[in-house]
Short mmCIF file of C-alpha atoms in Angstrom, two decimals:
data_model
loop_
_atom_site.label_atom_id
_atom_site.label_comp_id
_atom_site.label_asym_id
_atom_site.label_seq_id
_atom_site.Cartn_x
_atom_site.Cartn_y
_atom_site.Cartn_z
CA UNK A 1 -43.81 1.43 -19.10
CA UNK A 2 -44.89 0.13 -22.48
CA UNK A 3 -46.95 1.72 -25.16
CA UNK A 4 -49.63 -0.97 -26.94
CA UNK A 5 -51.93 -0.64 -29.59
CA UNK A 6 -55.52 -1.22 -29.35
CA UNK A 7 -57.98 -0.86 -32.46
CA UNK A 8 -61.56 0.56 -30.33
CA UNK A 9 -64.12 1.40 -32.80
CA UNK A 10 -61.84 1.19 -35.96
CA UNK A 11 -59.51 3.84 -34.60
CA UNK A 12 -55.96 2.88 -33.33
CA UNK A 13 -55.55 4.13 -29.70
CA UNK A 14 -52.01 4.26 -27.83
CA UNK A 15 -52.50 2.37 -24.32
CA UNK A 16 -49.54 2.78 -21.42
CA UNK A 17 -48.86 -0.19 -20.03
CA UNK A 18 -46.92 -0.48 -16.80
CA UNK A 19 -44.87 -3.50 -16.71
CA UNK A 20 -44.54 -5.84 -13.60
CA UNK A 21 -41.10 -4.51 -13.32
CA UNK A 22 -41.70 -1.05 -13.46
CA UNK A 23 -44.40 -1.30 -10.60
CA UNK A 24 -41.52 -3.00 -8.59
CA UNK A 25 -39.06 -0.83 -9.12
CA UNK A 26 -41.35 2.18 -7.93
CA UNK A 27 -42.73 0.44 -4.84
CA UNK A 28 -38.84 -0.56 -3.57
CA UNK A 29 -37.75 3.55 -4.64
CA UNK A 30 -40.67 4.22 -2.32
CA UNK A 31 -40.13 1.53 0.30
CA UNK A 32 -35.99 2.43 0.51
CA UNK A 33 -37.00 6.25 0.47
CA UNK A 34 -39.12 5.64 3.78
CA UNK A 35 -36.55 3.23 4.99
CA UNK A 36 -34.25 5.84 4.76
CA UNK A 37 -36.21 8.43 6.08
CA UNK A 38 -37.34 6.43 9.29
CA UNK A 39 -33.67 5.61 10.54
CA UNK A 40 -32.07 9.38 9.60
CA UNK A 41 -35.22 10.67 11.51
CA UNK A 42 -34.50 8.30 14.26
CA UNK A 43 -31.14 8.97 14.19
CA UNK A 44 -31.16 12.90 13.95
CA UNK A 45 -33.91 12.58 17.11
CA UNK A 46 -31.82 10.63 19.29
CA UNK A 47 -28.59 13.22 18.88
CA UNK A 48 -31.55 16.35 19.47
CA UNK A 49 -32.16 15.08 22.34
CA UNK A 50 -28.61 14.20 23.74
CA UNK A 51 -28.13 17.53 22.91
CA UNK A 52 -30.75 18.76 24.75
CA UNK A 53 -30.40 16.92 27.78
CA UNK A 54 -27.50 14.51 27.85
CA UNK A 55 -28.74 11.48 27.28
CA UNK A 56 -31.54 9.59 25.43
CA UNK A 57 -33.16 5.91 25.17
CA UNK A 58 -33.14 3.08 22.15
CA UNK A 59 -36.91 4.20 22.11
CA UNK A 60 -36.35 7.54 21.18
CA UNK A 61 -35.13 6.28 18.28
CA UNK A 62 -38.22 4.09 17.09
CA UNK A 63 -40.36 7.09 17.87
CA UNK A 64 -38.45 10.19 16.36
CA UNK A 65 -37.56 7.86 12.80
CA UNK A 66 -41.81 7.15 12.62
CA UNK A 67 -43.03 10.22 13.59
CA UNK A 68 -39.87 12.20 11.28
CA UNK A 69 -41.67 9.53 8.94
CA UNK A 70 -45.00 10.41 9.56
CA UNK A 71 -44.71 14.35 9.85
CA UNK A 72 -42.84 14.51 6.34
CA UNK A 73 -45.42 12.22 4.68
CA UNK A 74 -48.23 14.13 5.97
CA UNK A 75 -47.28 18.04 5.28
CA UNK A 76 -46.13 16.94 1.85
CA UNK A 77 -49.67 16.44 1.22
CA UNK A 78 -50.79 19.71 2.41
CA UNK A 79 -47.68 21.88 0.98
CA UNK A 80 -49.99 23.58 -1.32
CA UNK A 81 -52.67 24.49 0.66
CA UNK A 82 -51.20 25.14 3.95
CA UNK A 83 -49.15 27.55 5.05
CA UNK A 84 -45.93 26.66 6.78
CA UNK A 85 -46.78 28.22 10.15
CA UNK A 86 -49.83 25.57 9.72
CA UNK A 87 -47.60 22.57 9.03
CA UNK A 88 -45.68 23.40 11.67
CA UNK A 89 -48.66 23.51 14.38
CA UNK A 90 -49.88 19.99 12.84
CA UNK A 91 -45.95 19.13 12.85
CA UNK A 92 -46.37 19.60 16.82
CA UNK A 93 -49.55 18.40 17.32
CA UNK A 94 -48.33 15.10 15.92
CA UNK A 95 -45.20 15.23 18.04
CA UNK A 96 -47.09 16.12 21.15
CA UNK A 97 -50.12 12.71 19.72
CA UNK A 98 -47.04 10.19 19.41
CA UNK A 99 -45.12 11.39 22.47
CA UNK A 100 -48.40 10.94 24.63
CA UNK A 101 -48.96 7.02 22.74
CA UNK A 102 -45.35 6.43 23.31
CA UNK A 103 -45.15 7.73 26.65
CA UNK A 104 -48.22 5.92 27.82
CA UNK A 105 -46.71 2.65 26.88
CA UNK A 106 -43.21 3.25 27.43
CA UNK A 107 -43.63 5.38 30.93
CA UNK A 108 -46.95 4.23 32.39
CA UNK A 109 -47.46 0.69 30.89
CA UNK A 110 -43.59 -0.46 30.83
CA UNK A 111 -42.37 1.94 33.85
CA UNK A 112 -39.18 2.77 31.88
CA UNK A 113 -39.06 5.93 32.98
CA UNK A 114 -37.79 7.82 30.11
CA UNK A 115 -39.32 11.06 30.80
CA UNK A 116 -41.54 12.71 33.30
CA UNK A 117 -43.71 16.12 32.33
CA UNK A 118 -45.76 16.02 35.86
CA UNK A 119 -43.47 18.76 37.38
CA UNK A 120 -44.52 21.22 34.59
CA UNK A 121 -48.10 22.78 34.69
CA UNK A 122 -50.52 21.58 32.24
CA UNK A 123 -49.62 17.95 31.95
CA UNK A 124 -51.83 14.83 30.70
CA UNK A 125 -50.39 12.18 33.33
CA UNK A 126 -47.02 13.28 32.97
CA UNK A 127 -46.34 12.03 29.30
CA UNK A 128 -47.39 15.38 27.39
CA UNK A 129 -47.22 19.40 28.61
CA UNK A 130 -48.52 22.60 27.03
CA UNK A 131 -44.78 23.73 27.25
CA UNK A 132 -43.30 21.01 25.52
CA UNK A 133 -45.92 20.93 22.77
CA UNK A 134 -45.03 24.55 22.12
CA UNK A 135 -41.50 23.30 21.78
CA UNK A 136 -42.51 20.44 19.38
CA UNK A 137 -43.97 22.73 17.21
CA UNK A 138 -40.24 24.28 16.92
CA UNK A 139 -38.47 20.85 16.07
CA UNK A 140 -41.82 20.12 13.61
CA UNK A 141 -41.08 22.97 11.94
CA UNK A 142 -37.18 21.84 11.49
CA UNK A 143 -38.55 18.54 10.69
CA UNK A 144 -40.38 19.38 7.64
CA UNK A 145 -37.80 21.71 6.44
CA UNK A 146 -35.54 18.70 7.01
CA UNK A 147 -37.54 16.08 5.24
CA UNK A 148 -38.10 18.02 2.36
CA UNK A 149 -34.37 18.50 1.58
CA UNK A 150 -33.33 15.21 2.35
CA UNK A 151 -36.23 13.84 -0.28
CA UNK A 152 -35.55 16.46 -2.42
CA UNK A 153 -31.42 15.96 -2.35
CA UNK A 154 -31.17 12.17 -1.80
CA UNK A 155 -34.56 10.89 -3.61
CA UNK A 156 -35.28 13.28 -6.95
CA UNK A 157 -38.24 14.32 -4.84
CA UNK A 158 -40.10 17.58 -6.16
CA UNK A 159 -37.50 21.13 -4.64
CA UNK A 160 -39.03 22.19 -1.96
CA UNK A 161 -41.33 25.55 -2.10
CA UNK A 162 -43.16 26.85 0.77
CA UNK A 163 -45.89 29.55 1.05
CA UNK A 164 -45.29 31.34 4.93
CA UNK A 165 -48.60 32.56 6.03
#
């Protein structure tokens, strides 16, 4: 950034002037921050879910690192006027939206077979389950926690505060 002079009505007025450069520099902080964010959310998804049931799939990984992405981007915008309970229900909401897209192309469209909710009641076509989406709301919860601290430690990002109710 650059201050400038500019005379306006005979009176000398300091203008801020962002430089090429500078612009640059912020868009590739921003672009490596979600870069970085997308494959330790990918990465972090994948090993939850070995965890959890022994084994996962290379898509896992595309859809946990965009929706860590996308669930961290989104509650950061709504930190100060929604409670954490609330980012946490939009947290699995947003789980339970991108495992139904992913599932429908992944399952149904590209028979992969990498999971199969039709055994549990209250399924959408096997791809999402009121029981599961109960359980995303858990891991959103984690998420944003997560996402915070890894913006806040690794990218000068704002500490994180929360309000609970």
């Amino acid at each position: 950034m650059a201050m400038e002079n500019t005379e306006k009505n005979g009176m000398t007025v300091g203008v801020v002037v962002a430089s090429e450069q500078t612009v640059l520099q912020e868009k590739s902080s921003v672009a490596l921050e979600y870069w970085g964010m997308w494959l330790m959310g990918g990465g972090l998804y994948c090993l939850l879910e070995v965890a959890w049931r022994g084994w996962t799939h290379w898509t896992m990984f595309l859809v946990g690192g965009t929706l860590f992405l996308l669930i961290g981007t989104e509650c950061r915008q709504k930190k100060e006027k929604w409670s954490l309970i609330s980012q946490a229900v939009l947290a699995g909401l947003t789980i339970t939206g991108g495992e139904f897209l992913a599932g429908c192309v992944v399952n149904l469209a590209l028979h992969m077979r990498v999971w199969d909710y039709s055994n549990q009641p209250y399924n959408l076509w096997g791809q999402v389950s009121l029981i599961a989406s109960l359980g995303w709301c858990m891991v959103g919860l984690c998420a944003i926690l997560l996402y915070d601290v890894l913006a806040w430690l690794l990218f000068g990002e704002e500490r994180p505060h929360y309000k609970l109710l």
